[in-house]
PDB file of C-alpha atoms and ligand atoms in Angstrom:
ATOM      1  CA  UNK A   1       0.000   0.000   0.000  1.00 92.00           C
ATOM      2  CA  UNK A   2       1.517   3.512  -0.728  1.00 95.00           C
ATOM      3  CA  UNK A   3       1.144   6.576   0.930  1.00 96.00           C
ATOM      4  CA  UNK A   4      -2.068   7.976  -1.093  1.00 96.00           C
ATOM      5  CA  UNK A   5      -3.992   5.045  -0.859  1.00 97.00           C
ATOM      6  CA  UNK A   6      -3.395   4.855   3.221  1.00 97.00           C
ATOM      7  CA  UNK A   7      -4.189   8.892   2.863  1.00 98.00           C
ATOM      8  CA  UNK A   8      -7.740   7.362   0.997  1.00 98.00           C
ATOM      9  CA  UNK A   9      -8.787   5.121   3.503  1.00 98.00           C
ATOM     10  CA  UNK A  10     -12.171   5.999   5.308  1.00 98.00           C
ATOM     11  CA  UNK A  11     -11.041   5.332   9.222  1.00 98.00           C
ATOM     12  CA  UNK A  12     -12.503   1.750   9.632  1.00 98.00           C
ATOM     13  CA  UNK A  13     -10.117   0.710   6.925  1.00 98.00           C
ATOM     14  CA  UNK A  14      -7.870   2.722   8.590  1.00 98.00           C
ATOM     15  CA  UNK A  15      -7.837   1.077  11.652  1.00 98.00           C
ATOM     16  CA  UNK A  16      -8.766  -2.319  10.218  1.00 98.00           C
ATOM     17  CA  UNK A  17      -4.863  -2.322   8.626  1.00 98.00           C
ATOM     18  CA  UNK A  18      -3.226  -0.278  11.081  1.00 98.00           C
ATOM     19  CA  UNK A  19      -4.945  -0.775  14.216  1.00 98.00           C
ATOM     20  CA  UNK A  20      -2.200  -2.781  15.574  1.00 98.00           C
ATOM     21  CA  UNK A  21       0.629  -0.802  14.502  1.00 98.00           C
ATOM     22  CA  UNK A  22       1.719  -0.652  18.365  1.00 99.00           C
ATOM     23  CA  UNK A  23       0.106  -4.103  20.082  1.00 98.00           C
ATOM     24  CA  UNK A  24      -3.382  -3.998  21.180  1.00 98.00           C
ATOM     25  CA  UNK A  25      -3.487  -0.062  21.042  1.00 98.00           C
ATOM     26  CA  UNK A  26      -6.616   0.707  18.108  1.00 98.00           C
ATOM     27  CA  UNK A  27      -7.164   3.667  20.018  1.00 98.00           C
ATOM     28  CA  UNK A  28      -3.487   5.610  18.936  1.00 98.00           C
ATOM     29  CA  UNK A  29      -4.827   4.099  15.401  1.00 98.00           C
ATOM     30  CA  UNK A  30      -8.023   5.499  15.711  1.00 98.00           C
ATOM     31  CA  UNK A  31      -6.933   8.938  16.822  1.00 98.00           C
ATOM     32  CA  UNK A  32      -4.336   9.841  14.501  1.00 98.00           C
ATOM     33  CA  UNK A  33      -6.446   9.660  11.544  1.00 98.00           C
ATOM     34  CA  UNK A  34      -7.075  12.648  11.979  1.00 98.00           C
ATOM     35  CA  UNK A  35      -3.936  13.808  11.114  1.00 98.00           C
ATOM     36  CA  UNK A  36      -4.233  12.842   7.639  1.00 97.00           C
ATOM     37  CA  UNK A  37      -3.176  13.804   4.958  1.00 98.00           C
ATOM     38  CA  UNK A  38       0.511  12.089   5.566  1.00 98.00           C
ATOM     39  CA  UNK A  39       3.234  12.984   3.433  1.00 97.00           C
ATOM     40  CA  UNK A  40       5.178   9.834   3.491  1.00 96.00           C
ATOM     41  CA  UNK A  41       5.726   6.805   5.911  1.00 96.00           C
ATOM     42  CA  UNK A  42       7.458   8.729   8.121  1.00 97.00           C
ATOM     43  CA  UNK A  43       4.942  11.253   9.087  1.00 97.00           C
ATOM     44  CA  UNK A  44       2.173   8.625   9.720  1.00 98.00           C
ATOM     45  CA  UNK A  45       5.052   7.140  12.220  1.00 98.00           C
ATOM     46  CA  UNK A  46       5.623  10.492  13.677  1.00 98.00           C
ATOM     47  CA  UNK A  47       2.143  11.042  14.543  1.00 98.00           C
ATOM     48  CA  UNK A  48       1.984   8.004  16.364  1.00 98.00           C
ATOM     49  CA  UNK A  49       5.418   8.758  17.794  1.00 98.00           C
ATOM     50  CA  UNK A  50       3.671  12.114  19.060  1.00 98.00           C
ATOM     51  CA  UNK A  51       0.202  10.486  20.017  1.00 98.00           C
ATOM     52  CA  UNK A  52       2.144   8.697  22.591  1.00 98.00           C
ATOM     53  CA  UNK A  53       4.746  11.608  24.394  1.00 98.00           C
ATOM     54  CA  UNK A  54       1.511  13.608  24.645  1.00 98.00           C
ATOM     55  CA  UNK A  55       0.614  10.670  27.036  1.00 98.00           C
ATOM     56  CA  UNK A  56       0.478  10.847  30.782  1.00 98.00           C
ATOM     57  CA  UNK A  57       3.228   8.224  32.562  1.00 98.00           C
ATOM     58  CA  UNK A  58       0.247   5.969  33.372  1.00 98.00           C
ATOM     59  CA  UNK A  59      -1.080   6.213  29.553  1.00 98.00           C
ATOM     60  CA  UNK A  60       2.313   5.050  28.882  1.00 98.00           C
ATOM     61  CA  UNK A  61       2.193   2.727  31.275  1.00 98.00           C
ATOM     62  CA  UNK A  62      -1.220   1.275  29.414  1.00 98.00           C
ATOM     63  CA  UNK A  63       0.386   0.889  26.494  1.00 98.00           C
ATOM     64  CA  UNK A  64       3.506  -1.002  27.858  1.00 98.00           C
ATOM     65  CA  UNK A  65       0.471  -3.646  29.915  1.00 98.00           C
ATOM     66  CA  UNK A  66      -1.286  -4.250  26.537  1.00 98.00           C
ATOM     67  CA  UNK A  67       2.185  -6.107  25.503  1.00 98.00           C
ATOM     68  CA  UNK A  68       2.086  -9.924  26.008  1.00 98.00           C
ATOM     69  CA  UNK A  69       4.783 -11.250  27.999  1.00 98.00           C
ATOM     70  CA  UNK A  70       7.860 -12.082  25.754  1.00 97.00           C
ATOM     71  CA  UNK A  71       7.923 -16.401  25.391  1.00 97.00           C
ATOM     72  CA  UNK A  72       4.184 -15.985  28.094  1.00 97.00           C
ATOM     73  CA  UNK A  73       1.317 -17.250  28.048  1.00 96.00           C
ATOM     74  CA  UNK A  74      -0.606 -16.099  24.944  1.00 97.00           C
ATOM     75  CA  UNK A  75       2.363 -17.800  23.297  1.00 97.00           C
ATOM     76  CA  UNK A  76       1.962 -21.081  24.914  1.00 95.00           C
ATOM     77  CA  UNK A  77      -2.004 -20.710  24.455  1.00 97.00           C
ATOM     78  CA  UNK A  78      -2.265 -19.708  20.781  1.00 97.00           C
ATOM     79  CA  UNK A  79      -3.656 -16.351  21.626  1.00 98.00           C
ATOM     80  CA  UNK A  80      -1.170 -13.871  20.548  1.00 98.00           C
ATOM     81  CA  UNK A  81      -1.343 -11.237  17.318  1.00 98.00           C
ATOM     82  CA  UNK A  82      -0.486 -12.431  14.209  1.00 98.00           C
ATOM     83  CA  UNK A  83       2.368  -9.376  14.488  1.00 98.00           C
ATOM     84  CA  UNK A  84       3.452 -10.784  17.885  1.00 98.00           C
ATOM     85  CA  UNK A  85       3.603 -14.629  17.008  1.00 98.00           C
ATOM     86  CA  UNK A  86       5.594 -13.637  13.805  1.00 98.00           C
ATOM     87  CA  UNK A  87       7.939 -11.186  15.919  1.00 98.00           C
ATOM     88  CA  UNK A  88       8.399 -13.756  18.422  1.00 98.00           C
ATOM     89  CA  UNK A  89       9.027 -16.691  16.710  1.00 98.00           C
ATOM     90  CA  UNK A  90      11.722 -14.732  14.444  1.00 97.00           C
ATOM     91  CA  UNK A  91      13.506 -14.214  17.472  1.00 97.00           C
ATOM     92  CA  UNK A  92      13.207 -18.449  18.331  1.00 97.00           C
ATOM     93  CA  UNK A  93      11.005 -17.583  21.957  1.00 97.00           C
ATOM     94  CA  UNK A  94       8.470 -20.349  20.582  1.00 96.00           C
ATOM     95  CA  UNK A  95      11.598 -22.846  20.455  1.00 96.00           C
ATOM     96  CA  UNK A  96      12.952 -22.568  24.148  1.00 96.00           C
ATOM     97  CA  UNK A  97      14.214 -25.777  26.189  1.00 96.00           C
ATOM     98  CA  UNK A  98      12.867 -26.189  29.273  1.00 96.00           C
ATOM     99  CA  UNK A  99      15.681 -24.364  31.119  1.00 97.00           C
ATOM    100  CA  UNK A 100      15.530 -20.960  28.794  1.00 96.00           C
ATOM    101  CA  UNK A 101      11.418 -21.098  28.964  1.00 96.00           C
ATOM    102  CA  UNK A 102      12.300 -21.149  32.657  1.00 97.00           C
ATOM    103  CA  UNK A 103      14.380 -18.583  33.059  1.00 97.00           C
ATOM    104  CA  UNK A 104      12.163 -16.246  30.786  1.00 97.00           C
ATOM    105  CA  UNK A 105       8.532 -16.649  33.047  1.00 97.00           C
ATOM    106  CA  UNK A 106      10.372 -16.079  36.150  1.00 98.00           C
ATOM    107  CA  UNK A 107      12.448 -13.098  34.733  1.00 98.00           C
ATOM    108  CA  UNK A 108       9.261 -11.557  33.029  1.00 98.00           C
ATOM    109  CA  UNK A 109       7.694 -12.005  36.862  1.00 98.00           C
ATOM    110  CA  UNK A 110      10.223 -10.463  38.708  1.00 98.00           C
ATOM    111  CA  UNK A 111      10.398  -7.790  36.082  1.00 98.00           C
ATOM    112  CA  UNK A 112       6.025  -7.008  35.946  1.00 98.00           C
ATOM    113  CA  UNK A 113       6.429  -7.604  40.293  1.00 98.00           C
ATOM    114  CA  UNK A 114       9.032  -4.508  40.486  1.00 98.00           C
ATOM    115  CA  UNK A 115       7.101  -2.040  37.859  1.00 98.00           C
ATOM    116  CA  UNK A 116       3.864  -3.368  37.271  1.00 98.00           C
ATOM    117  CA  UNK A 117       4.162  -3.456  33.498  1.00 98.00           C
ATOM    118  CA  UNK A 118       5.826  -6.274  31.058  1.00 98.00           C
ATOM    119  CA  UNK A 119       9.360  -6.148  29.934  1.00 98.00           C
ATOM    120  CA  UNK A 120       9.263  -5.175  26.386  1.00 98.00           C
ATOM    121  CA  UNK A 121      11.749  -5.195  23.823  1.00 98.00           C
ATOM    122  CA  UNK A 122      11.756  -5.081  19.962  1.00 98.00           C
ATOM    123  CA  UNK A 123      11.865  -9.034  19.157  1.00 98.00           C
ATOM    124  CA  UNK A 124      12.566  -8.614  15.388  1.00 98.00           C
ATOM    125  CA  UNK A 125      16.011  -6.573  16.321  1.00 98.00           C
ATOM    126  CA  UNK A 126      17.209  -8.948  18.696  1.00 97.00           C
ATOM    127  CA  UNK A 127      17.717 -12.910  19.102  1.00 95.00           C
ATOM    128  CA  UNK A 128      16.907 -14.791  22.332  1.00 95.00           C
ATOM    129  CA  UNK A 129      20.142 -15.102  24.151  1.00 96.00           C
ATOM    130  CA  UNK A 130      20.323 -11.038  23.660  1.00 97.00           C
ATOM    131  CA  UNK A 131      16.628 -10.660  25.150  1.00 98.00           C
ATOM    132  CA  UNK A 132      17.723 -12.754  27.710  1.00 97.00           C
ATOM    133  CA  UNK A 133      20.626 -10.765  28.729  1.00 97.00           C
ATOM    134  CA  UNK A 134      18.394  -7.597  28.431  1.00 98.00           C
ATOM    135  CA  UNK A 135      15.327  -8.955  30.843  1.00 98.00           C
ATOM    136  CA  UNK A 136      17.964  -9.876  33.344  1.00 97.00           C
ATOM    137  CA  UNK A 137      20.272  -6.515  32.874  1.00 98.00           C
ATOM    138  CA  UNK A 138      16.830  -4.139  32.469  1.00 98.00           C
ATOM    139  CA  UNK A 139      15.118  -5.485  35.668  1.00 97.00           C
ATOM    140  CA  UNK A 140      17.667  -3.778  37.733  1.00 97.00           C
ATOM    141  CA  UNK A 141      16.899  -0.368  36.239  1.00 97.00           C
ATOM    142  CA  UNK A 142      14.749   2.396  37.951  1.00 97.00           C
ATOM    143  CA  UNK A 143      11.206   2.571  36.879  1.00 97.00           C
ATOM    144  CA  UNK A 144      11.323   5.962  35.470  1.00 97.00           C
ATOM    145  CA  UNK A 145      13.991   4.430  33.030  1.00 97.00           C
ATOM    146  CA  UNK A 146      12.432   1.459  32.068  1.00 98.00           C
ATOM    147  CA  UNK A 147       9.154   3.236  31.438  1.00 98.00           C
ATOM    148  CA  UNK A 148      10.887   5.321  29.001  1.00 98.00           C
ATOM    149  CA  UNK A 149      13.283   2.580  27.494  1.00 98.00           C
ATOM    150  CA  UNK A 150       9.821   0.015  27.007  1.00 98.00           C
ATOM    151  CA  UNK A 151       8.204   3.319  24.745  1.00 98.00           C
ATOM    152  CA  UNK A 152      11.364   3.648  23.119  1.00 98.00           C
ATOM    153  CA  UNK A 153      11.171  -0.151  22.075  1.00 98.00           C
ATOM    154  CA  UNK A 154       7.218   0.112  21.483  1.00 99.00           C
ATOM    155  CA  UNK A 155       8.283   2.735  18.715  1.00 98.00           C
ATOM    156  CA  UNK A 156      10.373   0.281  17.550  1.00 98.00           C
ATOM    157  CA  UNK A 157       8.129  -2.449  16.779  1.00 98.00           C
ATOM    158  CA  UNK A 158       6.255   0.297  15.420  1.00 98.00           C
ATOM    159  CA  UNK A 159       8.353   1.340  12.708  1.00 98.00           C
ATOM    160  CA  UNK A 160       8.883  -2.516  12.026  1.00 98.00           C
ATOM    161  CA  UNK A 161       5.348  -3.218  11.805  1.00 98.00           C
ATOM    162  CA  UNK A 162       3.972   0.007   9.690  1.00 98.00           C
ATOM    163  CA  UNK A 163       7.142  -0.568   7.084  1.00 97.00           C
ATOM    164  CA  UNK A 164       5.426  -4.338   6.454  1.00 95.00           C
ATOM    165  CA  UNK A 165       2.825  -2.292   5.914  1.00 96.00           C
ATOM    166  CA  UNK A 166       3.710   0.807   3.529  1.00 91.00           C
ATOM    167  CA  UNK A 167       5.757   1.411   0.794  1.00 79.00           C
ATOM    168  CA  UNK A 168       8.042   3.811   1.956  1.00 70.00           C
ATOM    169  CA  UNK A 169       9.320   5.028  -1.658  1.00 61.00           C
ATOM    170  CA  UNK A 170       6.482   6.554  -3.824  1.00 57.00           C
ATOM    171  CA  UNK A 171       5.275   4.134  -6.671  1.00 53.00           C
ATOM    172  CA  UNK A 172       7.015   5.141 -10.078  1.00 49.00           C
ATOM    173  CA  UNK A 173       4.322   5.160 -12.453  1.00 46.00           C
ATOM    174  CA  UNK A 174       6.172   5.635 -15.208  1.00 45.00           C
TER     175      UNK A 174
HETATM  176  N1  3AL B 201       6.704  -8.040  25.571  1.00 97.44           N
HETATM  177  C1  3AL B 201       7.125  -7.674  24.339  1.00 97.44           C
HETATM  178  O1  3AL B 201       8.179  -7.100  24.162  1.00 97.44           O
HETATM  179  N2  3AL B 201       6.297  -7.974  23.309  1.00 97.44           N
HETATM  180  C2  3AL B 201       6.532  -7.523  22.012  1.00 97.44           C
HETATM  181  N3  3AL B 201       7.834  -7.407  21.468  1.00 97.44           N
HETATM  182  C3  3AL B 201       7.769  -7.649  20.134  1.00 97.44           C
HETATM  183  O2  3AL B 201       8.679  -7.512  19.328  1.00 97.44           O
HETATM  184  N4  3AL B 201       6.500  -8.050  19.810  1.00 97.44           N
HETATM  185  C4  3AL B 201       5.746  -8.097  20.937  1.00 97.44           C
HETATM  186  O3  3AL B 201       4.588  -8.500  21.064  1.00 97.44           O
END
C-alpha cells in the first residue's frame, strides 16, 4: 500500500490495517487519523510517535500492559497477534528448552512484580540469548527508566510493523 492510498482510507479501513501498529493499542490508530493527509511513511510514524509523548506516565504505562509477555502465556495458548507470534518466533522464543522457557517466566515475573508493566523489547532486532541478557540486565533499572526505554522499544516495533505495511518510496508510475 503507498502513501495515497493509506491517505484514501475511510477510518474503519484505517484502523482495520493499522490498528495494531503498536500491540493492542486501536485507540493511537483510531486517533491519529485525523492527522491525515501524511506525506510519506514517516509522518504517519511520527504522529503516532507524538500520540504517545503527549501521554500521561500511566497512559504510557497502558500501552507497555497491553504487551504480552515475551515467550508468556498467549504464546503457549495460541492467543497472541499475528504481528506478535511472527515477531516472536523470528527471534526463536516459541523454540525454548525447558531451562531458557524457565528462566524467561520467572524473569518476566520479577520484572512485571518490580514495575507493574511487562518487559518489552523489539523481538525482530534482537535474538533470544540477547533478550535474555536484556530482561535480566533491564530489571535492575529504575522505573522511570524502564518506562521510558519500554516506549522507546514500542516505537520500535512500530516502525517494524507500519514498514510491512507501507511502501516507503512513492510508486514510479512511469
Ligand atoms: N513483551 C514484548 O516485548 N512484546 C513484544 N515485542 C515484540 O517484538 N512483539 C511483541 O509482542
Amino acid at each position: 500500500m503507498d502513501i495515497n492510498t493509506v491517505n484514501s482510507l475511510p477510518y474503519e479501513d484505517f484502523v482495520d490495517v493499522f490498528g495494531n501498529v503498536v500491540e493492542k493499542c486501536p485507540l493511537i490508530t483510531a486517533a491519529v487519523w485525523s492527522r491525515r493527509p501524511f506525506g510519506n511513511l514517516a509522518d504517519l510514524e511520527a504522529a503516532i510517535s507524538e500520540f504517545i509523548d503527549a501521554l500521561p506516565e500511566s497512559g504510557k504505562e497502558g500501552i507497555l500492559r497491553c504487551h504480552p509477555d515475551l515467550a508468556g502465556r498467549d504464546l503457549r495458548g495460541g492467543t497472541l497477534t499475528r504481528e506478535s507470534r511472527e515477531e516472536q518466533a523470528g527471534a526463536g522464543l516459541d523454540a525454548l528448552d525447558a531451562a531458557e522457557a524457565s528462566r524467561v517466566a520467572q524473569l518476566n515475573d520479577a520484572y512485571k512484580r518490580r514495575f507493574g508493566f511487562p518487559f518489552v523489547i523489539c523481538a525482530r532486532m534482537n535474538d533470544k540469548g540477547r533478550i535474555l541478557q536484556q530482561l535480566s540486565q533491564r530489571c535492575l533499572n529504575e522505573a522511570a527508566a524502564e518506562r521510558t526505554r519500554g516506549i522507546e522499544e514500542v516505537k520500535k516495533i512500530c516502525n517494524l510493523r507500519l514498514k510491512g505495511l507501507v511502501r516507503a518510496d512513492p510508486p514510479n508510475k512511469l
